[in-house]
Amino acid sequence: MDILPFRKFLLTGAFALAAAACGGSPEPAQQPQPAQPPAATTSPSPAPATQPPAAKAGWTVQDMRTPESAYLDEASGYLYVSQINGNPGEKDGNGRISKLGLDGSVVSADWATGFNAPKGLRSYGGLLWVSDIDEVISVDIASGKIVSRIKVDGAKFLNDIAAGPDGTIYVSDMMASRIYSIRDGKASVFAEGEQLEYPNGLFVDGERLIVGGWGKPEADFSTKVPGRLYWLDVKTKQKTLITKQPLGNIDGVEQDARGGFVVTDYLAGKLIQVAETGESRLVRQFKPGLADHTFLYAQGDILIAPHMNENIVAAYDISNEMK
């Protein structure tokens, strides 16, 4: 998720092999001797794969270089953090993705490089999909190598990414008030217009695309009217409001275990819980720059949050604050 001129670190695993020596037959004696059995041999067998560390709260990782999005790839068990490392709209080649353990360990600070201002992250089919200004980049999760770069014609400021169950990749363009979809390596406009409220955060829930609106940005990214949380039917593209009133400058959008959502308000630094019926409540107040988060409800309501303005990623136990 995703943006400002101030704002979104990741890691990699390894396998160990065990080898055993092989023996040979003895030299034959000058006198006939009973046949000797050949020496036993053993074949190398791989050791079990290293297990990713279990999730815990209470850690902070420094030197995250304008972290925009923190995302857990459930298949690998590792956390990936996109880092703009500069201006969020500048093609400077400084961007990177880091790989972290869910215990705050840094597996690889420069797990994947070759980006400009990477923001939203989401995995599908063994690939990590990354939004980067005007292109969507796929990275092989097993190797950390870039697989493809998909140019998105007309894009102004690609931000968050979501993946549908059929492999469709959705990406928001906040400045253009547009959402693109990507299929078979080609990007097309999924929806656009002022009614999208300059979308930022995205999350796929079955046949619904959950969208967090930012609101029409001024030159400094502030808004006269902030955005709302709503959903689009992925087939009809019909819009249905979740929050009837403006909620905030929504950045990250994740589900909770209670049938609702946990969203971040980037400019206000607020973590907000939103019920499916639209009621909202402040969960915790942070400093401005609270970007695209990961919420681990299955591991006990752990929030992993990129703080873009502070150049850190931190994990918090918010179980006592969730309802």
Coordinates of C-alpha atoms in Angstrom, one line a residue:
M1 CA 0.0 0.0 0.0
D2 CA 1.4 3.2 -0.4
I3 CA 2.5 6.6 -1.3
L4 CA 3.8 9.9 0.0
P5 CA 6.9 12.0 -0.5
F6 CA 8.1 10.6 2.8
R7 CA 7.3 6.9 2.8
K8 CA 7.4 1.2 2.4
F9 CA 12.7 -4.6 4.1
L10 CA 12.8 -8.5 3.2
L11 CA 14.6 -11.9 3.6
T12 CA 15.7 -15.5 2.2
G13 CA 15.9 -19.1 3.4
A14 CA 18.4 -22.0 2.6
F15 CA 18.7 -25.8 2.5
A16 CA 21.5 -28.0 3.9
L17 CA 22.7 -31.2 2.4
A18 CA 24.4 -34.1 4.3
A19 CA 26.8 -36.3 2.4
A20 CA 28.3 -39.7 3.3
A21 CA 31.5 -41.3 2.1
C22 CA 31.7 -44.4 -0.1
G23 CA 34.1 -47.3 0.5
G24 CA 35.7 -49.7 -2.1
S25 CA 36.5 -53.5 -2.3
P26 CA 39.7 -54.8 -0.7
E27 CA 42.7 -55.8 -2.9
P28 CA 42.6 -59.6 -3.7
A29 CA 45.0 -61.8 -1.7
Q30 CA 47.6 -64.0 -3.4
Q31 CA 46.0 -67.1 -2.0
P32 CA 42.3 -67.9 -2.7
Q33 CA 40.2 -66.4 0.0
P34 CA 36.4 -66.4 0.7
A35 CA 34.6 -63.8 -1.3
Q36 CA 34.3 -60.5 0.6
P37 CA 31.1 -58.5 0.5
P38 CA 31.4 -55.0 -1.0
A39 CA 31.7 -52.2 1.5
A40 CA 28.4 -50.5 2.3
T41 CA 27.7 -47.2 0.6
T42 CA 25.3 -44.4 1.5
S43 CA 23.7 -41.8 -0.7
P44 CA 23.5 -38.1 0.3
S45 CA 20.0 -37.2 1.6
P46 CA 18.8 -33.7 2.0
A47 CA 18.2 -32.3 5.5
P48 CA 14.7 -31.0 6.3
A49 CA 14.1 -27.4 5.1
T50 CA 14.8 -24.7 7.5
Q51 CA 11.6 -23.6 9.1
P52 CA 10.8 -19.9 9.1
P53 CA 10.7 -18.3 12.6
A54 CA 7.4 -18.1 14.4
A55 CA 5.7 -14.7 14.6
K56 CA 6.1 -12.6 17.7
A57 CA 5.4 -9.0 18.6
G58 CA 7.6 -6.3 20.3
W59 CA 10.4 -5.9 17.7
T60 CA 11.6 -3.1 15.5
V61 CA 13.8 -3.2 12.5
Q62 CA 15.8 -0.1 11.7
D63 CA 17.2 1.2 8.3
M64 CA 14.1 0.4 6.3
R65 CA 14.6 3.3 3.9
T66 CA 11.1 4.7 3.4
P67 CA 9.2 1.4 3.9
E68 CA 5.9 1.4 2.1
S69 CA 4.4 -2.1 2.4
A70 CA 5.0 -5.0 4.7
Y71 CA 3.5 -8.3 3.4
L72 CA 3.5 -11.9 4.6
D73 CA 3.8 -14.5 2.0
E74 CA 2.1 -17.4 3.7
A75 CA 3.6 -20.1 1.5
S76 CA 7.2 -19.2 2.5
G77 CA 6.4 -17.9 5.9
Y78 CA 8.5 -14.8 5.5
L79 CA 7.8 -11.1 5.5
Y80 CA 8.7 -8.9 2.6
V81 CA 9.1 -5.1 2.9
S82 CA 9.1 -2.7 0.0
Q83 CA 11.3 0.4 0.4
I84 CA 11.1 3.5 -1.8
N85 CA 14.4 4.8 -0.5
G86 CA 13.9 8.2 -2.0
N87 CA 11.0 10.1 -3.6
P88 CA 7.9 8.0 -4.1
G89 CA 7.4 9.3 -7.7
E90 CA 11.0 9.4 -8.9
K91 CA 12.7 6.8 -11.2
D92 CA 16.0 6.7 -9.4
G93 CA 16.7 3.0 -9.2
N94 CA 17.1 3.1 -5.4
G95 CA 14.2 0.9 -4.4
R96 CA 14.6 -2.5 -2.8
I97 CA 12.7 -5.3 -1.1
S98 CA 13.9 -6.9 2.1
K99 CA 13.1 -10.3 3.5
L100 CA 12.4 -10.6 7.2
G101 CA 11.4 -13.3 9.6
L102 CA 8.2 -12.8 11.6
D103 CA 10.4 -12.5 14.7
G104 CA 12.1 -9.4 13.3
S105 CA 15.2 -11.1 12.1
V106 CA 16.7 -9.7 8.9
V107 CA 17.2 -12.6 6.4
S108 CA 18.3 -10.3 3.5
A109 CA 18.2 -6.5 3.4
D110 CA 18.7 -6.5 -0.3
W111 CA 16.7 -9.6 -1.2
A112 CA 15.5 -8.0 -4.5
T113 CA 16.8 -4.8 -6.1
G114 CA 16.3 -3.0 -9.4
F115 CA 13.2 -1.0 -8.4
N116 CA 12.5 2.7 -8.5
A117 CA 9.9 3.4 -5.8
P118 CA 8.3 0.0 -5.0
K119 CA 5.0 0.1 -3.0
G120 CA 2.3 -2.5 -2.9
L121 CA 3.1 -6.2 -2.5
R122 CA 1.1 -9.4 -3.0
S123 CA 2.0 -13.0 -3.9
Y124 CA 0.4 -15.4 -6.3
G125 CA 1.8 -18.5 -8.1
G126 CA 5.2 -18.4 -6.5
L127 CA 5.7 -14.8 -7.6
L128 CA 5.8 -11.6 -5.5
W129 CA 3.9 -8.8 -7.4
V130 CA 5.2 -5.3 -6.9
S131 CA 3.8 -1.9 -8.0
D132 CA 6.5 0.6 -9.1
I133 CA 5.2 4.0 -10.3
D134 CA 4.1 3.0 -13.8
E135 CA 4.9 -0.7 -14.0
V136 CA 4.1 -3.9 -12.2
I137 CA 7.0 -6.2 -11.5
S138 CA 7.0 -9.9 -10.6
V139 CA 9.7 -11.5 -8.5
D140 CA 10.4 -15.2 -8.1
I141 CA 10.0 -15.8 -4.4
A142 CA 12.4 -18.8 -4.4
S143 CA 15.3 -16.8 -5.8
G144 CA 14.6 -13.1 -5.4
K145 CA 15.1 -12.6 -9.1
I146 CA 12.9 -10.3 -11.2
V147 CA 10.8 -12.4 -13.7
S148 CA 8.8 -9.8 -15.6
R149 CA 8.1 -6.1 -15.9
I150 CA 4.7 -5.1 -17.1
K151 CA 4.4 -1.5 -18.4
V152 CA 1.0 0.1 -17.4
D153 CA 0.2 2.6 -20.1
G154 CA -1.3 5.8 -18.7
A155 CA -0.3 5.0 -15.1
K156 CA 0.6 8.0 -12.9
F157 CA 1.2 6.6 -9.4
L158 CA 0.7 2.9 -9.0
N159 CA 0.2 2.0 -5.4
D160 CA -1.3 -1.0 -3.7
I161 CA -1.8 -4.5 -5.2
A162 CA -4.2 -7.4 -4.7
A163 CA -4.5 -10.8 -6.2
G164 CA -7.7 -12.6 -7.1
P165 CA -8.2 -16.3 -6.7
D166 CA -8.1 -16.7 -10.5
G167 CA -4.7 -15.0 -10.7
T168 CA -5.9 -11.6 -11.7
I169 CA -3.7 -8.9 -10.3
Y170 CA -5.3 -5.6 -9.3
V171 CA -3.3 -2.4 -8.8
S172 CA -4.5 1.0 -7.7
D173 CA -3.4 4.3 -9.3
M174 CA -4.2 6.9 -6.6
M175 CA -3.3 10.0 -8.6
A176 CA -5.4 8.9 -11.7
S177 CA -8.3 7.6 -9.6
R178 CA -8.1 4.3 -11.5
I179 CA -7.7 0.6 -10.8
Y180 CA -6.0 -1.7 -13.4
S181 CA -6.2 -5.4 -13.7
I182 CA -3.4 -7.6 -15.1
R183 CA -4.0 -10.9 -16.9
D184 CA -1.6 -13.0 -19.0
G185 CA 1.0 -10.3 -18.7
K186 CA -1.2 -7.5 -20.0
A187 CA -2.6 -4.5 -18.1
S188 CA -6.1 -3.0 -18.7
V189 CA -8.3 -0.5 -17.0
F190 CA -10.6 -2.3 -14.5
A191 CA -12.4 0.8 -13.2
E192 CA -11.8 4.6 -13.2
G193 CA -13.4 7.9 -12.3
E194 CA -14.0 10.3 -9.4
Q195 CA -16.4 7.8 -7.8
L196 CA -13.4 5.6 -6.9
E197 CA -12.3 8.3 -4.5
Y198 CA -8.6 8.1 -5.6
P199 CA -8.1 4.5 -4.5
N200 CA -5.1 3.4 -2.5
G201 CA -5.5 0.2 -0.4
L202 CA -6.8 -3.0 -2.1
F203 CA -7.8 -6.4 -0.8
V204 CA -9.6 -9.2 -2.6
D205 CA -12.4 -11.0 -0.6
G206 CA -13.9 -13.6 -2.9
E207 CA -15.8 -11.8 -5.6
R208 CA -15.3 -8.5 -3.9
L209 CA -12.5 -6.0 -4.4
I210 CA -12.2 -4.1 -1.1
V211 CA -11.0 -0.6 -1.8
G212 CA -9.6 2.1 0.6
G213 CA -10.1 5.6 -0.9
W214 CA -7.6 8.3 -0.2
G215 CA -9.7 11.2 -1.3
K216 CA -8.7 13.7 -4.0
P217 CA -5.1 14.7 -3.1
E218 CA -3.9 18.3 -3.0
A219 CA -0.3 19.1 -3.9
D220 CA 0.9 18.1 -0.5
F221 CA -1.3 14.9 -0.5
S222 CA -3.7 16.3 2.0
T223 CA -7.4 16.2 1.2
K224 CA -10.4 18.4 1.7
V225 CA -12.6 15.3 1.8
P226 CA -10.9 12.0 2.9
G227 CA -11.8 8.6 1.4
R228 CA -14.2 5.9 2.4
L229 CA -13.9 2.1 2.5
Y230 CA -16.0 0.3 -0.1
W231 CA -16.1 -2.7 -2.4
L232 CA -16.4 -3.3 -6.1
D233 CA -18.0 -6.4 -7.5
V234 CA -15.3 -7.9 -9.6
K235 CA -17.8 -9.0 -12.3
T236 CA -20.2 -6.0 -12.5
K237 CA -17.8 -3.4 -11.0
Q238 CA -20.7 -2.0 -9.0
K239 CA -19.6 0.0 -6.0
T240 CA -21.0 -0.6 -2.5
L241 CA -20.1 1.6 0.5
I242 CA -18.8 0.0 3.7
T243 CA -18.3 3.3 5.5
K244 CA -21.0 5.7 4.6
Q245 CA -19.0 8.7 5.8
P246 CA -15.4 9.7 4.9
L247 CA -13.0 7.7 7.0
G248 CA -9.5 8.9 6.3
N249 CA -6.6 8.8 3.9
I250 CA -6.7 5.1 3.7
D251 CA -3.5 3.3 2.9
G252 CA -3.4 -0.4 4.1
V253 CA -6.5 -2.6 4.0
E254 CA -6.4 -6.1 5.7
Q255 CA -9.1 -8.4 7.1
D256 CA -9.5 -9.1 10.8
A257 CA -10.8 -12.4 12.3
R258 CA -14.1 -10.8 13.3
G259 CA -15.6 -10.3 9.8
G260 CA -14.4 -6.8 9.4
F261 CA -11.2 -4.9 8.4
V262 CA -8.2 -3.2 9.8
V263 CA -7.1 -0.2 7.9
T264 CA -4.4 2.5 8.2
D265 CA -4.9 6.3 7.8
Y266 CA -1.5 7.4 6.6
L267 CA -1.6 11.1 7.2
A268 CA -3.3 10.8 10.6
G269 CA -1.2 7.8 11.8
K270 CA -4.4 6.0 12.8
L271 CA -5.0 2.2 12.9
I272 CA -8.8 1.8 12.5
Q273 CA -11.0 -1.2 12.8
V274 CA -14.0 -1.3 10.5
A275 CA -16.9 -3.7 10.9
E276 CA -18.6 -5.1 7.8
T277 CA -21.6 -3.0 8.7
G278 CA -19.5 0.2 8.5
E279 CA -19.0 1.1 12.1
S280 CA -15.4 2.2 12.8
R281 CA -13.3 2.7 15.8
L282 CA -9.7 3.8 16.5
V283 CA -7.5 0.9 17.6
R284 CA -4.2 2.7 18.2
Q285 CA -2.7 6.1 17.4
F286 CA 0.7 6.3 15.8
K287 CA 2.7 9.1 14.2
P288 CA 1.9 10.2 10.7
G289 CA 3.3 7.9 8.0
L290 CA 1.6 4.7 9.0
A291 CA 1.7 2.8 5.7
D292 CA 0.6 -0.5 4.2
H293 CA 0.5 -3.0 7.0
T294 CA 0.2 -6.7 7.6
F295 CA -2.2 -8.0 10.2
L296 CA -1.6 -11.5 11.7
Y297 CA -4.9 -12.3 13.4
A298 CA -4.2 -16.1 13.3
Q299 CA -1.1 -15.5 15.3
G300 CA -2.8 -13.5 18.1
D301 CA -3.6 -10.1 16.6
I302 CA -0.1 -8.9 15.7
L303 CA 0.2 -5.7 13.7
I304 CA 3.3 -5.4 11.5
A305 CA 3.5 -1.8 10.4
P306 CA 5.9 0.2 8.1
H307 CA 6.5 3.7 9.5
M308 CA 7.6 5.5 6.4
N309 CA 8.6 8.8 8.0
E310 CA 10.7 7.0 10.7
N311 CA 12.3 4.4 8.4
I312 CA 11.4 1.5 10.6
V313 CA 9.1 -1.6 10.5
A314 CA 7.7 -2.7 13.9
A315 CA 5.5 -5.5 15.3
Y316 CA 2.8 -4.8 17.9
D317 CA 0.6 -7.0 20.0
I318 CA -2.9 -5.3 19.7
S319 CA -5.0 -8.2 21.0
N320 CA -6.2 -6.2 24.0
E321 CA -7.4 -3.4 21.7
M322 CA -9.3 -5.4 19.1
K323 CA -13.0 -6.1 19.5

